[in-house]
C-alpha positions as protocol buffer text, in pm:
chain_id: "A"
residue {
  index: 1
  type: UNK
  ca { x: -1 y: -28 z: 596 }
}
residue {
  index: 2
  type: UNK
  ca { x: -262 y: 141 z: 376 }
}
residue {
  index: 3
  type: UNK
  ca { x: -122 y: 304 z: 62 }
}
residue {
  index: 4
  type: UNK
  ca { x: -153 y: 683 z: 39 }
}
residue {
  index: 5
  type: UNK
  ca { x: -444 y: 798 z: -178 }
}
residue {
  index: 6
  type: UNK
  ca { x: -399 y: 1079 z: -430 }
}
residue {
  index: 7
  type: UNK
  ca { x: -617 y: 1380 z: -355 }
}
residue {
  index: 8
  type: UNK
  ca { x: -921 y: 1353 z: -587 }
}
residue {
  index: 9
  type: UNK
  ca { x: -1113 y: 1635 z: -758 }
}
residue {
  index: 10
  type: UNK
  ca { x: -1403 y: 1583 z: -518 }
}
residue {
  index: 11
  type: UNK
  ca { x: -1483 y: 1419 z: -188 }
}
residue {
  index: 12
  type: UNK
  ca { x: -1842 y: 1329 z: -98 }
}
residue {
  index: 13
  type: UNK
  ca { x: -1937 y: 1309 z: 269 }
}
residue {
  index: 14
  type: UNK
  ca { x: -2222 y: 1136 z: 446 }
}
residue {
  index: 15
  type: UNK
  ca { x: -2345 y: 1338 z: 745 }
}
residue {
  index: 16
  type: UNK
  ca { x: -2463 y: 1123 z: 1039 }
}
residue {
  index: 17
  type: UNK
  ca { x: -2164 y: 949 z: 1191 }
}
residue {
  index: 18
  type: UNK
  ca { x: -1922 y: 1102 z: 940 }
}
residue {
  index: 19
  type: UNK
  ca { x: -1950 y: 1475 z: 1011 }
}
residue {
  index: 20
  type: UNK
  ca { x: -2196 y: 1486 z: 1299 }
}
residue {
  index: 21
  type: UNK
  ca { x: -2208 y: 1255 z: 1599 }
}
residue {
  index: 22
  type: UNK
  ca { x: -2587 y: 1224 z: 1579 }
}
residue {
  index: 23
  type: UNK
  ca { x: -2638 y: 849 z: 1554 }
}
residue {
  index: 24
  type: UNK
  ca { x: -2675 y: 800 z: 1934 }
}
residue {
  index: 25
  type: UNK
  ca { x: -2970 y: 1041 z: 1927 }
}
residue {
  index: 26
  type: UNK
  ca { x: -3130 y: 859 z: 1633 }
}
residue {
  index: 27
  type: UNK
  ca { x: -3091 y: 530 z: 1819 }
}
residue {
  index: 28
  type: UNK
  ca { x: -3241 y: 672 z: 2139 }
}
residue {
  index: 29
  type: UNK
  ca { x: -3544 y: 807 z: 1948 }
}
residue {
  index: 30
  type: UNK
  ca { x: -3598 y: 483 z: 1753 }
}
residue {
  index: 31
  type: UNK
  ca { x: -3566 y: 271 z: 2068 }
}
residue {
  index: 32
  type: UNK
  ca { x: -3810 y: 479 z: 2270 }
}
residue {
  index: 33
  type: UNK
  ca { x: -4076 y: 499 z: 1999 }
}
residue {
  index: 34
  type: UNK
  ca { x: -4055 y: 134 z: 1894 }
}
residue {
  index: 35
  type: UNK
  ca { x: -4080 y: 22 z: 2256 }
}
residue {
  index: 36
  type: UNK
  ca { x: -4440 y: 150 z: 2247 }
}
residue {
  index: 37
  type: UNK
  ca { x: -4506 y: -103 z: 1969 }
}
residue {
  index: 38
  type: UNK
  ca { x: -4352 y: -384 z: 2174 }
}
residue {
  index: 39
  type: UNK
  ca { x: -4026 y: -391 z: 1978 }
}
residue {
  index: 40
  type: UNK
  ca { x: -3688 y: -381 z: 2154 }
}
residue {
  index: 41
  type: UNK
  ca { x: -3434 y: -276 z: 1893 }
}
residue {
  index: 42
  type: UNK
  ca { x: -3057 y: -309 z: 1920 }
}
residue {
  index: 43
  type: UNK
  ca { x: -2794 y: -58 z: 1809 }
}
residue {
  index: 44
  type: UNK
  ca { x: -2717 y: -278 z: 1510 }
}
residue {
  index: 45
  type: UNK
  ca { x: -3083 y: -262 z: 1401 }
}
residue {
  index: 46
  type: UNK
  ca { x: -3053 y: 116 z: 1374 }
}
residue {
  index: 47
  type: UNK
  ca { x: -2688 y: 179 z: 1294 }
}
residue {
  index: 48
  type: UNK
  ca { x: -2693 y: -87 z: 1025 }
}
residue {
  index: 49
  type: UNK
  ca { x: -2982 y: 88 z: 850 }
}
residue {
  index: 50
  type: UNK
  ca { x: -2832 y: 435 z: 858 }
}
residue {
  index: 51
  type: UNK
  ca { x: -2894 y: 627 z: 536 }
}
residue {
  index: 52
  type: UNK
  ca { x: -3210 y: 435 z: 447 }
}
residue {
  index: 53
  type: UNK
  ca { x: -3538 y: 625 z: 431 }
}
residue {
  index: 54
  type: UNK
  ca { x: -3739 y: 603 z: 751 }
}
residue {
  index: 55
  type: UNK
  ca { x: -4042 y: 413 z: 623 }
}
residue {
  index: 56
  type: UNK
  ca { x: -3828 y: 145 z: 460 }
}
residue {
  index: 57
  type: UNK
  ca { x: -3631 y: 111 z: 785 }
}
residue {
  index: 58
  type: UNK
  ca { x: -3954 y: 79 z: 980 }
}
residue {
  index: 59
  type: UNK
  ca { x: -4079 y: -195 z: 748 }
}
residue {
  index: 60
  type: UNK
  ca { x: -3750 y: -383 z: 777 }
}
residue {
  index: 61
  type: UNK
  ca { x: -3751 y: -362 z: 1155 }
}
residue {
  index: 62
  type: UNK
  ca { x: -4111 y: -485 z: 1167 }
}
residue {
  index: 63
  type: UNK
  ca { x: -4012 y: -784 z: 953 }
}
residue {
  index: 64
  type: UNK
  ca { x: -3709 y: -859 z: 1171 }
}
residue {
  index: 65
  type: UNK
  ca { x: -3925 y: -868 z: 1484 }
}
residue {
  index: 66
  type: UNK
  ca { x: -4224 y: -1038 z: 1316 }
}
residue {
  index: 67
  type: UNK
  ca { x: -4446 y: -737 z: 1377 }
}
residue {
  index: 68
  type: UNK
  ca { x: -4733 y: -700 z: 1125 }
}
residue {
  index: 69
  type: UNK
  ca { x: -4674 y: -406 z: 893 }
}
residue {
  index: 70
  type: UNK
  ca { x: -4951 y: -149 z: 871 }
}
residue {
  index: 71
  type: UNK
  ca { x: -4861 y: 169 z: 685 }
}
residue {
  index: 72
  type: UNK
  ca { x: -5070 y: 393 z: 910 }
}
residue {
  index: 73
  type: UNK
  ca { x: -4901 y: 264 z: 1226 }
}
residue {
  index: 74
  type: UNK
  ca { x: -4557 y: 281 z: 1066 }
}
residue {
  index: 75
  type: UNK
  ca { x: -4602 y: 643 z: 958 }
}
residue {
  index: 76
  type: UNK
  ca { x: -4732 y: 741 z: 1301 }
}
residue {
  index: 77
  type: UNK
  ca { x: -4433 y: 579 z: 1471 }
}
residue {
  index: 78
  type: UNK
  ca { x: -4195 y: 738 z: 1223 }
}
residue {
  index: 79
  type: UNK
  ca { x: -4343 y: 1082 z: 1281 }
}
residue {
  index: 80
  type: UNK
  ca { x: -4311 y: 1029 z: 1656 }
}
residue {
  index: 81
  type: UNK
  ca { x: -3949 y: 923 z: 1613 }
}
residue {
  index: 82
  type: UNK
  ca { x: -3866 y: 1232 z: 1406 }
}
residue {
  index: 83
  type: UNK
  ca { x: -4032 y: 1465 z: 1656 }
}
residue {
  index: 84
  type: UNK
  ca { x: -3848 y: 1306 z: 1947 }
}
residue {
  index: 85
  type: UNK
  ca { x: -3517 y: 1323 z: 1760 }
}
residue {
  index: 86
  type: UNK
  ca { x: -3563 y: 1696 z: 1700 }
}
residue {
  index: 87
  type: UNK
  ca { x: -3618 y: 1750 z: 2071 }
}
residue {
  index: 88
  type: UNK
  ca { x: -3318 y: 1555 z: 2198 }
}
residue {
  index: 89
  type: UNK
  ca { x: -3052 y: 1603 z: 1928 }
}
residue {
  index: 90
  type: UNK
  ca { x: -2749 y: 1818 z: 2007 }
}
residue {
  index: 91
  type: UNK
  ca { x: -2498 y: 1954 z: 1756 }
}
residue {
  index: 92
  type: UNK
  ca { x: -2184 y: 1749 z: 1805 }
}
residue {
  index: 93
  type: UNK
  ca { x: -1921 y: 1685 z: 1543 }
}
residue {
  index: 94
  type: UNK
  ca { x: -1708 y: 1378 z: 1485 }
}
residue {
  index: 95
  type: UNK
  ca { x: -1355 y: 1451 z: 1607 }
}
residue {
  index: 96
  type: UNK
  ca { x: -1140 y: 1580 z: 1322 }
}
residue {
  index: 97
  type: UNK
  ca { x: -1423 y: 1617 z: 1068 }
}
residue {
  index: 98
  type: UNK
  ca { x: -1437 y: 1996 z: 1049 }
}
residue {
  index: 99
  type: UNK
  ca { x: -1059 y: 2037 z: 1040 }
}
residue {
  index: 100
  type: UNK
  ca { x: -1038 y: 1791 z: 750 }
}
residue {
  index: 101
  type: UNK
  ca { x: -1322 y: 1961 z: 562 }
}
residue {
  index: 102
  type: UNK
  ca { x: -1167 y: 2307 z: 603 }
}
residue {
  index: 103
  type: UNK
  ca { x: -827 y: 2184 z: 479 }
}
residue {
  index: 104
  type: UNK
  ca { x: -986 y: 2019 z: 175 }
}
residue {
  index: 105
  type: UNK
  ca { x: -1172 y: 2340 z: 94 }
}
residue {
  index: 106
  type: UNK
  ca { x: -852 y: 2546 z: 114 }
}
residue {
  index: 107
  type: UNK
  ca { x: -683 y: 2296 z: -118 }
}
residue {
  index: 108
  type: UNK
  ca { x: -949 y: 2347 z: -384 }
}
residue {
  index: 109
  type: UNK
  ca { x: -1112 y: 2005 z: -356 }
}
residue {
  index: 110
  type: UNK
  ca { x: -1481 y: 2003 z: -451 }
}
residue {
  index: 111
  type: UNK
  ca { x: -1697 y: 1897 z: -157 }
}
residue {
  index: 112
  type: UNK
  ca { x: -2040 y: 1736 z: -158 }
}
residue {
  index: 113
  type: UNK
  ca { x: -2278 y: 1621 z: 113 }
}
residue {
  index: 114
  type: UNK
  ca { x: -2508 y: 1322 z: 63 }
}
residue {
  index: 115
  type: UNK
  ca { x: -2740 y: 1242 z: 351 }
}
residue {
  index: 116
  type: UNK
  ca { x: -3067 y: 1061 z: 414 }
}
residue {
  index: 117
  type: UNK
  ca { x: -3174 y: 1348 z: 642 }
}
residue {
  index: 118
  type: UNK
  ca { x: -3416 y: 1609 z: 505 }
}
residue {
  index: 119
  type: UNK
  ca { x: -3291 y: 1947 z: 379 }
}
residue {
  index: 120
  type: UNK
  ca { x: -3455 y: 2135 z: 666 }
}
residue {
  index: 121
  type: UNK
  ca { x: -3307 y: 1914 z: 936 }
}
residue {
  index: 122
  type: UNK
  ca { x: -2966 y: 1903 z: 766 }
}
residue {
  index: 123
  type: UNK
  ca { x: -2941 y: 2282 z: 777 }
}
residue {
  index: 124
  type: UNK
  ca { x: -3045 y: 2283 z: 1143 }
}
residue {
  index: 125
  type: UNK
  ca { x: -2796 y: 2015 z: 1245 }
}
residue {
  index: 126
  type: UNK
  ca { x: -2498 y: 2141 z: 1046 }
}
residue {
  index: 127
  type: UNK
  ca { x: -2567 y: 2515 z: 1067 }
}
residue {
  index: 128
  type: UNK
  ca { x: -2504 y: 2750 z: 774 }
}
residue {
  index: 129
  type: UNK
  ca { x: -2137 y: 2797 z: 870 }
}
residue {
  index: 130
  type: UNK
  ca { x: -2071 y: 2431 z: 785 }
}
residue {
  index: 131
  type: UNK
  ca { x: -2319 y: 2395 z: 497 }
}
residue {
  index: 132
  type: UNK
  ca { x: -2137 y: 2672 z: 307 }
}
residue {
  index: 133
  type: UNK
  ca { x: -1828 y: 2452 z: 267 }
}
residue {
  index: 134
  type: UNK
  ca { x: -2012 y: 2219 z: 29 }
}
residue {
  index: 135
  type: UNK
  ca { x: -2030 y: 2279 z: -344 }
}
residue {
  index: 136
  type: UNK
  ca { x: -2320 y: 2035 z: -373 }
}
residue {
  index: 137
  type: UNK
  ca { x: -2561 y: 1866 z: -135 }
}
residue {
  index: 138
  type: UNK
  ca { x: -2827 y: 1599 z: -177 }
}
residue {
  index: 139
  type: UNK
  ca { x: -3071 y: 1531 z: 106 }
}
residue {
  index: 140
  type: UNK
  ca { x: -3313 y: 1249 z: 171 }
}
residue {
  index: 141
  type: UNK
  ca { x: -3621 y: 1442 z: 63 }
}
residue {
  index: 142
  type: UNK
  ca { x: -3464 y: 1529 z: -274 }
}
residue {
  index: 143
  type: UNK
  ca { x: -3433 y: 1178 z: -416 }
}
residue {
  index: 144
  type: UNK
  ca { x: -3681 y: 909 z: -508 }
}
residue {
  index: 145
  type: UNK
  ca { x: -3456 y: 626 z: -395 }
}
residue {
  index: 146
  type: UNK
  ca { x: -3244 y: 652 z: -80 }
}
residue {
  index: 147
  type: UNK
  ca { x: -2936 y: 450 z: 12 }
}
residue {
  index: 148
  type: UNK
  ca { x: -2847 y: 169 z: -66 }
}
residue {
  index: 149
  type: UNK
  ca { x: -2971 y: 284 z: -409 }
}
residue {
  index: 150
  type: UNK
  ca { x: -2698 y: 479 z: -592 }
}
residue {
  index: 151
  type: UNK
  ca { x: -2930 y: 768 z: -686 }
}
residue {
  index: 152
  type: UNK
  ca { x: -2815 y: 1012 z: -412 }
}
residue {
  index: 153
  type: UNK
  ca { x: -2448 y: 978 z: -510 }
}
residue {
  index: 154
  type: UNK
  ca { x: -2520 y: 987 z: -883 }
}
residue {
  index: 155
  type: UNK
  ca { x: -2715 y: 1309 z: -830 }
}
residue {
  index: 156
  type: UNK
  ca { x: -2424 y: 1462 z: -638 }
}
residue {
  index: 157
  type: UNK
  ca { x: -2184 y: 1374 z: -921 }
}
residue {
  index: 158
  type: UNK
  ca { x: -2419 y: 1534 z: -1172 }
}
residue {
  index: 159
  type: UNK
  ca { x: -2439 y: 1855 z: -968 }
}
residue {
  index: 160
  type: UNK
  ca { x: -2060 y: 1867 z: -936 }
}
residue {
  index: 161
  type: UNK
  ca { x: -2022 y: 1795 z: -1306 }
}
residue {
  index: 162
  type: UNK
  ca { x: -1765 y: 1520 z: -1261 }
}
residue {
  index: 163
  type: UNK
  ca { x: -1727 y: 1147 z: -1322 }
}
residue {
  index: 164
  type: UNK
  ca { x: -1725 y: 882 z: -1049 }
}
residue {
  index: 165
  type: UNK
  ca { x: -1355 y: 817 z: -1111 }
}
residue {
  index: 166
  type: UNK
  ca { x: -1272 y: 1174 z: -1007 }
}
residue {
  index: 167
  type: UNK
  ca { x: -1430 y: 1147 z: -661 }
}
residue {
  index: 168
  type: UNK
  ca { x: -1435 y: 939 z: -348 }
}
residue {
  index: 169
  type: UNK
  ca { x: -1690 y: 892 z: -72 }
}
residue {
  index: 170
  type: UNK
  ca { x: -1648 y: 892 z: 305 }
}
residue {
  index: 171
  type: UNK
  ca { x: -1914 y: 676 z: 470 }
}
residue {
  index: 172
  type: UNK
  ca { x: -1970 y: 489 z: 795 }
}
residue {
  index: 173
  type: UNK
  ca { x: -2261 y: 253 z: 730 }
}
residue {
  index: 174
  type: UNK
  ca { x: -2329 y: -55 z: 513 }
}
residue {
  index: 175
  type: UNK
  ca { x: -2612 y: 100 z: 308 }
}
residue {
  index: 176
  type: UNK
  ca { x: -2407 y: 411 z: 235 }
}
residue {
  index: 177
  type: UNK
  ca { x: -2109 y: 201 z: 129 }
}
residue {
  index: 178
  type: UNK
  ca { x: -2330 y: -9 z: -98 }
}
residue {
  index: 179
  type: UNK
  ca { x: -2483 y: 301 z: -256 }
}
residue {
  index: 180
  type: UNK
  ca { x: -2140 y: 451 z: -321 }
}
residue {
  index: 181
  type: UNK
  ca { x: -2004 y: 133 z: -478 }
}
residue {
  index: 182
  type: UNK
  ca { x: -2313 y: 94 z: -696 }
}
residue {
  index: 183
  type: UNK
  ca { x: -2252 y: 449 z: -818 }
}
residue {
  index: 184
  type: UNK
  ca { x: -1900 y: 345 z: -921 }
}
residue {
  index: 185
  type: UNK
  ca { x: -1727 y: 543 z: -645 }
}
residue {
  index: 186
  type: UNK
  ca { x: -1421 y: 462 z: -437 }
}
residue {
  index: 187
  type: UNK
  ca { x: -1537 y: 444 z: -75 }
}
residue {
  index: 188
  type: UNK
  ca { x: -1356 y: 498 z: 253 }
}
residue {
  index: 189
  type: UNK
  ca { x: -1539 y: 389 z: 567 }
}
residue {
  index: 190
  type: UNK
  ca { x: -1494 y: 533 z: 915 }
}
residue {
  index: 191
  type: UNK
  ca { x: -1545 y: 311 z: 1219 }
}
residue {
  index: 192
  type: UNK
  ca { x: -1744 y: 580 z: 1400 }
}
residue {
  index: 193
  type: UNK
  ca { x: -2068 y: 381 z: 1435 }
}
residue {
  index: 194
  type: UNK
  ca { x: -1995 y: 20 z: 1346 }
}
residue {
  index: 195
  type: UNK
  ca { x: -1683 y: -198 z: 1368 }
}
residue {
  index: 196
  type: UNK
  ca { x: -1478 y: -300 z: 1066 }
}
residue {
  index: 197
  type: UNK
  ca { x: -1657 y: -633 z: 1018 }
}
residue {
  index: 198
  type: UNK
  ca { x: -1972 y: -449 z: 901 }
}
residue {
  index: 199
  type: UNK
  ca { x: -1782 y: -218 z: 664 }
}
residue {
  index: 200
  type: UNK
  ca { x: -1594 y: -473 z: 453 }
}
residue {
  index: 201
  type: UNK
  ca { x: -1752 y: -365 z: 124 }
}
residue {
  index: 202
  type: UNK
  ca { x: -1566 y: -34 z: 146 }
}
residue {
  index: 203
  type: UNK
  ca { x: -1236 y: -3 z: -42 }
}
residue {
  index: 204
  type: UNK
  ca { x: -1059 y: 121 z: 272 }
}
residue {
  index: 205
  type: UNK
  ca { x: -1164 y: 116 z: 639 }
}
residue {
  index: 206
  type: UNK
  ca { x: -1006 y: 351 z: 894 }
}
residue {
  index: 207
  type: UNK
  ca { x: -1082 y: 404 z: 1264 }
}
residue {
  index: 208
  type: UNK
  ca { x: -1074 y: 785 z: 1269 }
}
residue {
  index: 209
  type: UNK
  ca { x: -999 y: 1109 z: 1086 }
}
residue {
  index: 210
  type: UNK
  ca { x: -651 y: 1100 z: 1234 }
}
residue {
  index: 211
  type: UNK
  ca { x: -592 y: 772 z: 1053 }
}
residue {
  index: 212
  type: UNK
  ca { x: -766 y: 902 z: 738 }
}
residue {
  index: 213
  type: UNK
  ca { x: -528 y: 1198 z: 715 }
}
residue {
  index: 214
  type: UNK
  ca { x: -233 y: 961 z: 703 }
}
residue {
  index: 215
  type: UNK
  ca { x: -357 y: 828 z: 369 }
}
residue {
  index: 216
  type: UNK
  ca { x: -519 y: 1147 z: 230 }
}
residue {
  index: 217
  type: UNK
  ca { x: -264 y: 1416 z: 296 }
}
residue {
  index: 218
  type: UNK
  ca { x: -395 y: 1769 z: 267 }
}
C-alpha cells in the first residue's frame, strides 16, 4: 500500500502520455519515416526516448541500428516525421487527466507543464481551454537542453518561484523521470506508455489516475 502524499504547492505535468494520449501517433510517424531509411523501430525505441529532443533521438536510434549518422539525412527524416505526426495526430486525453487537473486548480495548487514538444504544437494539441489551467509552461523549443537534462524542470520551478521541495512531477518515461530527479524533484510515474520495470527511478509508480488519486487526495 502506497502512503498518501501531502498535496504540494505545485504539480508539474509532462504532456505526451501524461495528459494527452499522443504517443501512439508519435510511434506511428517515427516507424513510417524510419522504415524509408531501412530501420525497423520498436515501441520501446520510441517510448523509451520520450521527452528527448528529436535530433538526439534520431542519433541514438541510428547508433542502436548501426546506421551511419549524417546530420542532413537525420534532419530531413525528423522534418518528415514531424509533418506526418501533424497530419495523423488526434486530440485524445489520458483517462482521468483533465478531471485531476481541474480539481488541483480549484484547490489552489500551482500547475506547470513541461514538455519536449514545441510551443506551437503544444497549443494545438492541448487547445487553449486546457493550456489556461497552467501557471507556467516550458516547451521543447524554449530550452537548450531537453530531458533527461534537468533544465526544463529547473526553468519551470524558476517561473513558479518555488523550490524543488515544494513541488512534484508526474511523468511516464525514463528520460522525464531522470530529468525530474536531477532537478531534485519528487517524481510519480504513470504506466500509460511503459510498464513499471522501465519506471523504477521514479519515487512512486502508479497504473492510472484512478490509482494516483488514492494517494494524492484532492
